PDB file of C-alpha atoms and ligand atoms in Angstrom:
ATOM      1  CA  MET A  27       9.607 -11.824  68.114  1.00 71.00           C
ATOM      2  CA  THR A  28       8.237 -12.841  64.726  1.00 77.00           C
ATOM      3  CA  ALA A  29       8.059 -16.511  64.215  1.00 81.00           C
ATOM      4  CA  GLU A  30      10.436 -17.920  61.555  1.00 92.00           C
ATOM      5  CA  ARG A  31      10.273 -21.020  59.413  1.00 96.00           C
ATOM      6  CA  VAL A  32      11.559 -24.219  61.117  1.00 98.00           C
ATOM      7  CA  THR A  33      13.152 -26.818  58.863  1.00 98.00           C
ATOM      8  CA  LEU A  34      14.357 -30.217  59.759  1.00 98.00           C
ATOM      9  CA  THR A  35      16.593 -32.017  57.336  1.00 98.00           C
ATOM     10  CA  GLY A  36      17.338 -35.623  57.896  1.00 98.00           C
ATOM     11  CA  VAL A  37      17.083 -35.222  61.607  1.00 98.00           C
ATOM     12  CA  SER A  38      17.572 -38.535  63.439  1.00 98.00           C
ATOM     13  CA  LYS A  39      18.421 -39.733  66.925  1.00 98.00           C
ATOM     14  CA  ARG A  40      20.112 -42.891  68.174  1.00 97.00           C
ATOM     15  CA  TYR A  41      20.796 -43.908  71.735  1.00 94.00           C
ATOM     16  CA  PRO A  42      23.439 -46.384  72.821  1.00 92.00           C
ATOM     17  CA  GLY A  43      21.814 -49.674  73.954  1.00 90.00           C
ATOM     18  CA  PRO A  44      23.127 -52.973  75.371  1.00 92.00           C
ATOM     19  CA  ASP A  45      23.202 -54.436  71.781  1.00 90.00           C
ATOM     20  CA  GLY A  46      24.493 -51.370  70.018  1.00 91.00           C
ATOM     21  CA  ASP A  47      22.780 -48.116  69.065  1.00 92.00           C
ATOM     22  CA  VAL A  48      18.943 -47.952  68.958  1.00 93.00           C
ATOM     23  CA  GLU A  49      17.439 -45.598  66.432  1.00 95.00           C
ATOM     24  CA  VAL A  50      14.533 -43.712  68.281  1.00 96.00           C
ATOM     25  CA  LEU A  51      14.047 -41.155  65.476  1.00 97.00           C
ATOM     26  CA  ALA A  52      14.415 -42.097  61.894  1.00 97.00           C
ATOM     27  CA  PRO A  53      15.831 -39.383  59.456  1.00 98.00           C
ATOM     28  CA  THR A  54      13.033 -36.869  59.369  1.00 98.00           C
ATOM     29  CA  ASP A  55      12.369 -33.991  56.997  1.00 98.00           C
ATOM     30  CA  LEU A  56       9.829 -31.462  58.135  1.00 98.00           C
ATOM     31  CA  THR A  57       9.003 -27.891  57.495  1.00 98.00           C
ATOM     32  CA  ILE A  58       6.842 -25.764  59.865  1.00 98.00           C
ATOM     33  CA  GLU A  59       5.741 -22.370  58.533  1.00 97.00           C
ATOM     34  CA  PRO A  60       5.547 -19.327  60.880  1.00 96.00           C
ATOM     35  CA  GLY A  61       2.193 -19.257  62.684  1.00 95.00           C
ATOM     36  CA  GLU A  62       1.326 -22.923  62.328  1.00 97.00           C
ATOM     37  CA  PHE A  63      -0.052 -24.797  65.302  1.00 97.00           C
ATOM     38  CA  VAL A  64       1.301 -28.257  64.783  1.00 98.00           C
ATOM     39  CA  CYS A  65       0.073 -31.021  67.132  1.00 98.00           C
ATOM     40  CA  VAL A  66       2.065 -34.202  67.374  1.00 98.00           C
ATOM     41  CA  VAL A  67       0.249 -37.418  68.393  1.00 97.00           C
ATOM     42  CA  GLY A  68       1.459 -41.001  68.647  1.00 94.00           C
ATOM     43  CA  PRO A  69       1.825 -43.912  70.916  1.00 92.00           C
ATOM     44  CA  SER A  70       4.000 -43.640  74.022  1.00 91.00           C
ATOM     45  CA  GLY A  71       7.705 -44.127  73.328  1.00 93.00           C
ATOM     46  CA  CYS A  72       7.507 -43.257  69.594  1.00 94.00           C
ATOM     47  CA  GLY A  73       9.837 -40.248  69.918  1.00 96.00           C
ATOM     48  CA  LYS A  74       7.573 -37.228  70.361  1.00 97.00           C
ATOM     49  CA  SER A  75       9.496 -35.856  73.181  1.00 96.00           C
ATOM     50  CA  THR A  76      12.828 -36.565  71.487  1.00 97.00           C
ATOM     51  CA  LEU A  77      11.749 -34.626  68.533  1.00 98.00           C
ATOM     52  CA  LEU A  78      10.594 -31.724  70.746  1.00 98.00           C
ATOM     53  CA  ASN A  79      13.754 -31.655  72.708  1.00 97.00           C
ATOM     54  CA  ILE A  80      15.868 -31.642  69.552  1.00 98.00           C
ATOM     55  CA  LEU A  81      13.864 -28.657  68.248  1.00 98.00           C
ATOM     56  CA  ALA A  82      14.313 -26.944  71.699  1.00 97.00           C
ATOM     57  CA  GLY A  83      18.085 -27.414  71.364  1.00 97.00           C
ATOM     58  CA  PHE A  84      18.235 -29.521  74.590  1.00 97.00           C
ATOM     59  CA  LEU A  85      19.248 -32.634  72.704  1.00 97.00           C
ATOM     60  CA  PRO A  86      21.710 -32.741  69.711  1.00 97.00           C
ATOM     61  CA  PRO A  87      20.479 -34.820  66.800  1.00 98.00           C
ATOM     62  CA  SER A  88      22.580 -37.814  65.845  1.00 97.00           C
ATOM     63  CA  GLY A  89      22.236 -36.873  62.199  1.00 97.00           C
ATOM     64  CA  GLY A  90      20.863 -33.922  60.127  1.00 98.00           C
ATOM     65  CA  GLU A  91      20.010 -30.507  61.319  1.00 98.00           C
ATOM     66  CA  VAL A  92      17.355 -28.223  62.529  1.00 98.00           C
ATOM     67  CA  ARG A  93      17.177 -24.565  61.225  1.00 98.00           C
ATOM     68  CA  VAL A  94      15.088 -21.683  62.439  1.00 96.00           C
ATOM     69  CA  GLY A  95      14.994 -18.868  59.995  1.00 93.00           C
ATOM     70  CA  GLY A  96      18.074 -20.341  58.385  1.00 89.00           C
ATOM     71  CA  ARG A  97      20.214 -20.540  61.442  1.00 95.00           C
ATOM     72  CA  VAL A  98      21.246 -23.966  62.762  1.00 97.00           C
ATOM     73  CA  VAL A  99      19.851 -24.823  66.239  1.00 97.00           C
ATOM     74  CA  ASP A 100      22.890 -25.845  68.478  1.00 96.00           C
ATOM     75  CA  GLY A 101      21.423 -25.107  71.866  1.00 97.00           C
ATOM     76  CA  PRO A 102      18.488 -23.648  73.711  1.00 95.00           C
ATOM     77  CA  ASP A 103      17.366 -20.024  72.948  1.00 93.00           C
ATOM     78  CA  PRO A 104      14.836 -17.748  74.526  1.00 89.00           C
ATOM     79  CA  ASP A 105      13.152 -17.453  71.139  1.00 92.00           C
ATOM     80  CA  ARG A 106      12.012 -21.094  71.557  1.00 95.00           C
ATOM     81  CA  GLY A 107       9.969 -21.402  74.730  1.00 94.00           C
ATOM     82  CA  VAL A 108       9.365 -24.826  76.200  1.00 95.00           C
ATOM     83  CA  VAL A 109       6.454 -25.859  78.394  1.00 93.00           C
ATOM     84  CA  PHE A 110       6.550 -29.432  79.982  1.00 91.00           C
ATOM     85  CA  GLN A 111       3.739 -31.484  81.572  1.00 88.00           C
ATOM     86  CA  GLN A 112       5.010 -30.551  85.037  1.00 85.00           C
ATOM     87  CA  ALA A 113       5.539 -26.966  85.583  1.00 81.00           C
ATOM     88  CA  THR A 114       9.215 -26.142  86.242  1.00 87.00           C
ATOM     89  CA  LEU A 115       8.802 -23.133  88.432  1.00 94.00           C
ATOM     90  CA  TYR A 116      11.335 -22.127  91.122  1.00 96.00           C
ATOM     91  CA  PRO A 117       9.562 -23.106  94.362  1.00 95.00           C
ATOM     92  CA  TRP A 118      11.289 -20.405  96.379  1.00 97.00           C
ATOM     93  CA  LEU A 119      10.278 -17.490  94.156  1.00 97.00           C
ATOM     94  CA  SER A 120       6.830 -15.915  93.907  1.00 98.00           C
ATOM     95  CA  VAL A 121       4.813 -16.407  90.794  1.00 98.00           C
ATOM     96  CA  ARG A 122       5.748 -12.843  89.648  1.00 98.00           C
ATOM     97  CA  ARG A 123       9.453 -13.452  90.225  1.00 97.00           C
ATOM     98  CA  ASN A 124       9.286 -16.678  88.423  1.00 97.00           C
ATOM     99  CA  VAL A 125       7.873 -14.877  85.400  1.00 97.00           C
ATOM    100  CA  GLU A 126      10.444 -12.113  85.797  1.00 97.00           C
ATOM    101  CA  PHE A 127      13.285 -14.547  85.848  1.00 96.00           C
ATOM    102  CA  GLY A 128      13.887 -14.922  82.117  1.00 93.00           C
ATOM    103  CA  PRO A 129      14.026 -11.110  81.474  1.00 95.00           C
ATOM    104  CA  LYS A 130      16.229 -10.708  84.598  1.00 96.00           C
ATOM    105  CA  VAL A 131      18.766 -13.261  83.273  1.00 93.00           C
ATOM    106  CA  ARG A 132      18.714 -11.410  79.927  1.00 92.00           C
ATOM    107  CA  GLY A 133      19.592  -8.176  81.704  1.00 96.00           C
ATOM    108  CA  VAL A 134      16.251  -6.377  81.342  1.00 96.00           C
ATOM    109  CA  ASP A 135      16.007  -3.570  83.930  1.00 97.00           C
ATOM    110  CA  ARG A 136      13.849  -4.099  87.113  1.00 97.00           C
ATOM    111  CA  LYS A 137      11.027  -1.728  86.086  1.00 97.00           C
ATOM    112  CA  THR A 138      10.656  -3.046  82.620  1.00 97.00           C
ATOM    113  CA  ARG A 139      10.687  -6.730  83.593  1.00 96.00           C
ATOM    114  CA  ARG A 140       8.157  -6.051  86.329  1.00 97.00           C
ATOM    115  CA  ALA A 141       5.799  -4.377  83.791  1.00 96.00           C
ATOM    116  CA  GLN A 142       6.397  -7.308  81.379  1.00 95.00           C
ATOM    117  CA  ALA A 143       5.681  -9.897  84.035  1.00 96.00           C
ATOM    118  CA  ASP A 144       2.551  -8.150  85.211  1.00 96.00           C
ATOM    119  CA  ARG A 145       1.206  -7.909  81.633  1.00 91.00           C
ATOM    120  CA  LEU A 146       1.648 -11.627  81.111  1.00 91.00           C
ATOM    121  CA  LEU A 147       0.196 -12.552  84.522  1.00 94.00           C
ATOM    122  CA  GLU A 148      -2.812 -10.570  83.649  1.00 91.00           C
ATOM    123  CA  LEU A 149      -2.971 -12.232  80.260  1.00 85.00           C
ATOM    124  CA  VAL A 150      -3.089 -15.707  81.935  1.00 87.00           C
ATOM    125  CA  GLY A 151      -5.430 -14.526  84.667  1.00 89.00           C
ATOM    126  CA  LEU A 152      -2.937 -14.797  87.605  1.00 94.00           C
ATOM    127  CA  GLU A 153      -2.661 -11.094  88.566  1.00 95.00           C
ATOM    128  CA  GLN A 154      -4.299 -11.797  91.887  1.00 97.00           C
ATOM    129  CA  LEU A 155      -1.891 -14.627  92.670  1.00 97.00           C
ATOM    130  CA  ALA A 156       1.351 -12.845  91.676  1.00 97.00           C
ATOM    131  CA  GLU A 157       2.791 -12.841  95.256  1.00 98.00           C
ATOM    132  CA  ARG A 158       2.059 -16.539  95.895  1.00 97.00           C
ATOM    133  CA  LYS A 159       4.599 -19.313  95.764  1.00 97.00           C
ATOM    134  CA  PRO A 160       4.143 -22.018  93.247  1.00 96.00           C
ATOM    135  CA  TYR A 161       3.095 -24.531  95.814  1.00 96.00           C
ATOM    136  CA  GLU A 162       0.192 -22.276  96.713  1.00 97.00           C
ATOM    137  CA  LEU A 163      -1.308 -22.726  93.203  1.00 95.00           C
ATOM    138  CA  SER A 164      -3.412 -25.481  91.689  1.00 93.00           C
ATOM    139  CA  GLY A 165      -2.028 -27.612  88.900  1.00 91.00           C
ATOM    140  CA  GLY A 166      -3.858 -25.462  86.348  1.00 91.00           C
ATOM    141  CA  GLN A 167      -2.621 -22.247  87.785  1.00 93.00           C
ATOM    142  CA  GLN A 168       0.890 -23.509  87.852  1.00 94.00           C
ATOM    143  CA  GLN A 169       0.595 -24.325  84.085  1.00 91.00           C
ATOM    144  CA  ARG A 170      -0.675 -20.829  83.531  1.00 92.00           C
ATOM    145  CA  ALA A 171       2.291 -19.464  85.379  1.00 95.00           C
ATOM    146  CA  GLN A 172       4.611 -21.671  83.319  1.00 94.00           C
ATOM    147  CA  ILE A 173       3.062 -20.347  80.155  1.00 92.00           C
ATOM    148  CA  ALA A 174       3.456 -16.707  81.326  1.00 93.00           C
ATOM    149  CA  ARG A 175       7.011 -17.502  82.229  1.00 95.00           C
ATOM    150  CA  VAL A 176       7.702 -18.709  78.671  1.00 93.00           C
ATOM    151  CA  LEU A 177       5.700 -16.007  76.877  1.00 90.00           C
ATOM    152  CA  VAL A 178       7.362 -13.130  78.775  1.00 93.00           C
ATOM    153  CA  ASN A 179      10.411 -13.836  76.586  1.00 91.00           C
ATOM    154  CA  ASP A 180       8.233 -13.279  73.525  1.00 89.00           C
ATOM    155  CA  PRO A 181       9.435 -16.437  71.815  1.00 93.00           C
ATOM    156  CA  GLY A 182       8.560 -16.850  68.154  1.00 93.00           C
ATOM    157  CA  ILE A 183       8.191 -20.579  68.717  1.00 96.00           C
ATOM    158  CA  VAL A 184       6.450 -22.272  71.597  1.00 96.00           C
ATOM    159  CA  LEU A 185       7.210 -26.037  72.203  1.00 97.00           C
ATOM    160  CA  MET A 186       4.796 -27.797  74.496  1.00 96.00           C
ATOM    161  CA  ASP A 187       5.256 -31.379  75.632  1.00 97.00           C
ATOM    162  CA  GLU A 188       1.840 -32.709  76.973  1.00 95.00           C
ATOM    163  CA  PRO A 189       1.309 -29.428  78.801  1.00 92.00           C
ATOM    164  CA  PHE A 190      -2.206 -30.147  80.027  1.00 92.00           C
ATOM    165  CA  GLY A 191      -1.735 -34.012  80.482  1.00 90.00           C
ATOM    166  CA  ALA A 192      -1.811 -33.791  84.295  1.00 86.00           C
ATOM    167  CA  LEU A 193      -4.849 -31.536  84.564  1.00 86.00           C
ATOM    168  CA  ASP A 194      -8.478 -32.409  85.170  1.00 87.00           C
ATOM    169  CA  ALA A 195     -10.761 -32.296  82.081  1.00 89.00           C
ATOM    170  CA  LEU A 196     -12.491 -29.055  82.969  1.00 88.00           C
ATOM    171  CA  THR A 197      -9.152 -27.227  83.681  1.00 86.00           C
ATOM    172  CA  ARG A 198      -7.564 -28.669  80.525  1.00 90.00           C
ATOM    173  CA  GLU A 199     -10.385 -27.444  78.296  1.00 91.00           C
ATOM    174  CA  ARG A 200     -10.131 -23.978  79.803  1.00 87.00           C
ATOM    175  CA  LEU A 201      -6.400 -23.829  79.243  1.00 90.00           C
ATOM    176  CA  GLN A 202      -6.856 -25.263  75.676  1.00 93.00           C
ATOM    177  CA  ARG A 203      -9.223 -22.358  74.911  1.00 91.00           C
ATOM    178  CA  GLU A 204      -6.750 -19.821  76.438  1.00 87.00           C
ATOM    179  CA  LEU A 205      -3.858 -21.240  74.476  1.00 91.00           C
ATOM    180  CA  ARG A 206      -5.841 -21.047  71.249  1.00 92.00           C
ATOM    181  CA  THR A 207      -6.626 -17.381  71.876  1.00 88.00           C
ATOM    182  CA  LEU A 208      -3.057 -16.534  72.721  1.00 87.00           C
ATOM    183  CA  TRP A 209      -1.856 -18.263  69.611  1.00 91.00           C
ATOM    184  CA  ARG A 210      -4.382 -16.442  67.482  1.00 89.00           C
ATOM    185  CA  ASP A 211      -3.649 -13.014  68.965  1.00 88.00           C
ATOM    186  CA  ARG A 212       0.099 -13.380  69.028  1.00 84.00           C
ATOM    187  CA  ARG A 213       0.834 -15.304  65.882  1.00 84.00           C
ATOM    188  CA  LYS A 214       3.329 -17.750  67.407  1.00 92.00           C
ATOM    189  CA  THR A 215       4.359 -20.958  65.921  1.00 96.00           C
ATOM    190  CA  VAL A 216       3.332 -23.772  68.211  1.00 97.00           C
ATOM    191  CA  LEU A 217       4.533 -27.398  68.427  1.00 98.00           C
ATOM    192  CA  PHE A 218       2.232 -29.222  70.786  1.00 98.00           C
ATOM    193  CA  VAL A 219       2.831 -32.836  71.740  1.00 98.00           C
ATOM    194  CA  THR A 220      -0.140 -34.649  73.143  1.00 96.00           C
ATOM    195  CA  HIS A 221      -1.547 -38.234  73.236  1.00 89.00           C
ATOM    196  CA  GLY A 222      -5.036 -36.761  73.094  1.00 93.00           C
ATOM    197  CA  ILE A 223      -6.407 -37.124  69.538  1.00 95.00           C
ATOM    198  CA  GLU A 224      -9.374 -34.809  70.249  1.00 95.00           C
ATOM    199  CA  GLU A 225      -7.005 -32.189  71.714  1.00 96.00           C
ATOM    200  CA  ALA A 226      -4.912 -32.344  68.581  1.00 97.00           C
ATOM    201  CA  VAL A 227      -7.850 -31.917  66.249  1.00 96.00           C
ATOM    202  CA  LEU A 228      -9.295 -29.058  68.347  1.00 96.00           C
ATOM    203  CA  LEU A 229      -6.088 -27.110  68.660  1.00 96.00           C
ATOM    204  CA  GLY A 230      -4.021 -27.860  65.545  1.00 97.00           C
ATOM    205  CA  THR A 231      -3.873 -26.287  62.154  1.00 96.00           C
ATOM    206  CA  ARG A 232      -1.932 -29.431  61.335  1.00 98.00           C
ATOM    207  CA  VAL A 233      -1.679 -32.755  62.981  1.00 98.00           C
ATOM    208  CA  LEU A 234       1.318 -35.141  62.691  1.00 98.00           C
ATOM    209  CA  VAL A 235       1.026 -38.723  63.661  1.00 97.00           C
ATOM    210  CA  MET A 236       4.205 -40.422  64.739  1.00 96.00           C
ATOM    211  CA  GLY A 237       4.916 -44.203  64.756  1.00 93.00           C
ATOM    212  CA  ALA A 238       7.422 -46.159  66.604  1.00 89.00           C
ATOM    213  CA  GLY A 239      10.266 -48.487  65.696  1.00 86.00           C
ATOM    214  CA  PRO A 240      11.922 -46.292  64.825  1.00 92.00           C
ATOM    215  CA  GLY A 241      10.080 -43.014  65.516  1.00 94.00           C
ATOM    216  CA  ARG A 242       8.959 -41.365  62.378  1.00 95.00           C
ATOM    217  CA  VAL A 243       6.093 -39.120  61.074  1.00 96.00           C
ATOM    218  CA  VAL A 244       3.576 -41.538  59.381  1.00 95.00           C
ATOM    219  CA  HIS A 245       0.747 -39.093  58.706  1.00 95.00           C
ATOM    220  CA  ASP A 246       0.468 -35.353  58.240  1.00 97.00           C
ATOM    221  CA  VAL A 247      -3.010 -33.696  57.969  1.00 97.00           C
ATOM    222  CA  THR A 248      -4.500 -30.277  57.843  1.00 96.00           C
ATOM    223  CA  PRO A 249      -7.978 -30.196  59.227  1.00 95.00           C
ATOM    224  CA  THR A 250      -9.261 -27.566  56.818  1.00 94.00           C
ATOM    225  CA  PHE A 251     -12.910 -28.224  57.906  1.00 94.00           C
ATOM    226  CA  LYS A 252     -12.194 -25.992  60.880  1.00 93.00           C
ATOM    227  CA  ASP A 253     -12.036 -22.955  58.514  1.00 90.00           C
ATOM    228  CA  ASP A 254     -15.843 -23.426  58.069  1.00 89.00           C
ATOM    229  CA  VAL A 255     -16.689 -23.126  61.714  1.00 91.00           C
ATOM    230  CA  GLY A 256     -14.410 -20.709  63.517  1.00 84.00           C
ATOM    231  CA  PRO A 257     -12.566 -21.242  66.785  1.00 84.00           C
ATOM    232  CA  ASP A 258     -15.388 -22.501  69.133  1.00 91.00           C
ATOM    233  CA  PHE A 259     -14.706 -25.986  70.268  1.00 94.00           C
ATOM    234  CA  ALA A 260     -18.427 -26.900  70.425  1.00 95.00           C
ATOM    235  CA  ASP A 261     -18.692 -26.011  66.777  1.00 95.00           C
ATOM    236  CA  ILE A 262     -15.643 -27.919  65.826  1.00 96.00           C
ATOM    237  CA  ARG A 263     -16.872 -30.974  67.716  1.00 96.00           C
ATOM    238  CA  ALA A 264     -20.237 -30.749  66.068  1.00 96.00           C
ATOM    239  CA  HIS A 265     -18.888 -30.617  62.496  1.00 96.00           C
ATOM    240  CA  PRO A 266     -19.286 -34.026  60.786  1.00 93.00           C
ATOM    241  CA  GLU A 267     -15.711 -34.057  59.738  1.00 96.00           C
ATOM    242  CA  PHE A 268     -14.545 -33.860  63.369  1.00 97.00           C
ATOM    243  CA  GLY A 269     -15.452 -37.461  64.154  1.00 96.00           C
ATOM    244  CA  ALA A 270     -14.221 -38.656  60.814  1.00 96.00           C
ATOM    245  CA  LEU A 271     -10.747 -37.041  61.322  1.00 96.00           C
ATOM    246  CA  ARG A 272     -10.528 -38.321  64.858  1.00 96.00           C
ATOM    247  CA  ASP A 273     -11.248 -41.924  63.666  1.00 95.00           C
ATOM    248  CA  GLU A 274      -8.768 -41.505  60.867  1.00 95.00           C
ATOM    249  CA  LEU A 275      -5.975 -40.402  63.229  1.00 96.00           C
ATOM    250  CA  ALA A 276      -6.857 -43.129  65.642  1.00 94.00           C
ATOM    251  CA  ARG A 277      -6.444 -45.699  62.861  1.00 94.00           C
ATOM    252  CA  HIS A 278      -3.021 -44.359  61.967  1.00 92.00           C
ATOM    253  CA  ILE A 279      -1.971 -44.394  65.585  1.00 89.00           C
ATOM    254  CA  TYR A 280      -3.057 -47.977  66.096  1.00 85.00           C
ATOM    255  CA  ALA A 281      -1.442 -49.052  62.879  1.00 84.00           C
ATOM    256  CA  ALA A 282       1.798 -47.288  63.925  1.00 70.00           C
ATOM    257  CA  HIS A 283       1.638 -49.075  67.266  1.00 66.00           C
ATOM    258  CA  ALA A 284       1.477 -52.552  65.721  1.00 59.00           C
TER     259      ALA A 284
HETATM  260  P1  ADP B 316       7.493 -40.244  73.551  1.00 91.52           P
HETATM  261  O1  ADP B 316       7.646 -38.837  74.082  1.00 91.52           O
HETATM  262  O2  ADP B 316       6.821 -40.372  72.251  1.00 91.52           O
HETATM  263  O3  ADP B 316       6.766 -41.084  74.594  1.00 91.52           O
HETATM  264  P2  ADP B 316      10.394 -40.421  73.761  1.00 91.52           P
HETATM  265  O4  ADP B 316      10.851 -39.401  72.831  1.00 91.52           O
HETATM  266  O5  ADP B 316      10.397 -40.011  75.191  1.00 91.52           O
HETATM  267  O6  ADP B 316       8.945 -40.891  73.306  1.00 91.52           O
HETATM  268  O7  ADP B 316      11.242 -41.728  73.659  1.00 91.52           O
HETATM  269  C1  ADP B 316      11.525 -42.438  72.477  1.00 91.52           C
HETATM  270  C2  ADP B 316      12.288 -43.680  72.661  1.00 91.52           C
HETATM  271  O8  ADP B 316      13.610 -43.281  73.045  1.00 91.52           O
HETATM  272  C3  ADP B 316      11.789 -44.508  73.865  1.00 91.52           C
HETATM  273  O9  ADP B 316      11.849 -45.850  73.502  1.00 91.52           O
HETATM  274  C4  ADP B 316      12.637 -44.169  75.040  1.00 91.52           C
HETATM  275  O10 ADP B 316      12.770 -45.267  75.841  1.00 91.52           O
HETATM  276  C5  ADP B 316      13.950 -43.879  74.273  1.00 91.52           C
HETATM  277  N1  ADP B 316      14.760 -42.916  75.101  1.00 91.52           N
HETATM  278  C6  ADP B 316      14.481 -41.698  75.408  1.00 91.52           C
HETATM  279  N2  ADP B 316      15.474 -41.084  76.035  1.00 91.52           N
HETATM  280  C7  ADP B 316      16.458 -41.924  76.160  1.00 91.52           C
HETATM  281  C8  ADP B 316      17.840 -41.904  76.629  1.00 91.52           C
HETATM  282  N3  ADP B 316      18.389 -40.865  77.197  1.00 91.52           N
HETATM  283  N4  ADP B 316      18.608 -43.021  76.428  1.00 91.52           N
HETATM  284  C9  ADP B 316      18.128 -44.083  75.812  1.00 91.52           C
HETATM  285  N5  ADP B 316      16.869 -44.206  75.285  1.00 91.52           N
HETATM  286  C10 ADP B 316      16.103 -43.160  75.471  1.00 91.52           C
HETATM  287 MG1   MG B 317       7.022 -37.815  75.755  1.00 91.52          MG
END
């Protein structure tokens, strides 16, 4: 599906607390254009997951509304795929059947969904492991399967909540590269929550910093210097503005923490 514009208008979230409601997300206005790769960084507890879950349609906002292509989000939709830190694969199904599950639920016939699943498994490099069960995969392979499981629905928007947070550094960097390539080739809109500042600068076409008390977007930057160097992470890291932007973001995060 083609990605559509996402607009948040006055989106807020309150939870009931012992001393009355606690505002965890202050009224937030935000527009995300189709094809943007938006990274969200900020201290733990500042509302990143809350924001993502509202966009996914898992959580209703307490105020305001989210629209995708003009339609109000009022629940989950296969056009918005969600990837969490821990892969949520069905342990009793093979990797292939996990990937086929979404199309099956949507009534796609057996042959078509098998072909769709195999194409995605190839794309994420799991074609040899299609018959395995999730527990027979490494953490990185499970996250690949999870990404295939989401992309098989051809969502316009992919929402990722610290998807590589539990992986070792080498596997993480490999999946970061793969995700970047997938995004470039398939023109998805990505919202990517991370607490890794470097990860945000490497991957994002835009980086939002959130602050706490109540959660809100305190900084919104577009790392335009990456246009000079292309997609190679080593080239991005070597650019003089890389370190400067990383430090700038860190300052905003610490300020938001205080
Ligand atoms: P982050 O993902 O940035 O770490 P979250 O969005 O998970 O932050 O949480 C933001 C704040 O909302 C935290 O203070 C958290 O304790 C609180 N919170 C999250 N879910 C609930 C809930 N269901 N009920 C009450 N408070 C919650
Ligand atoms: Mg979180």
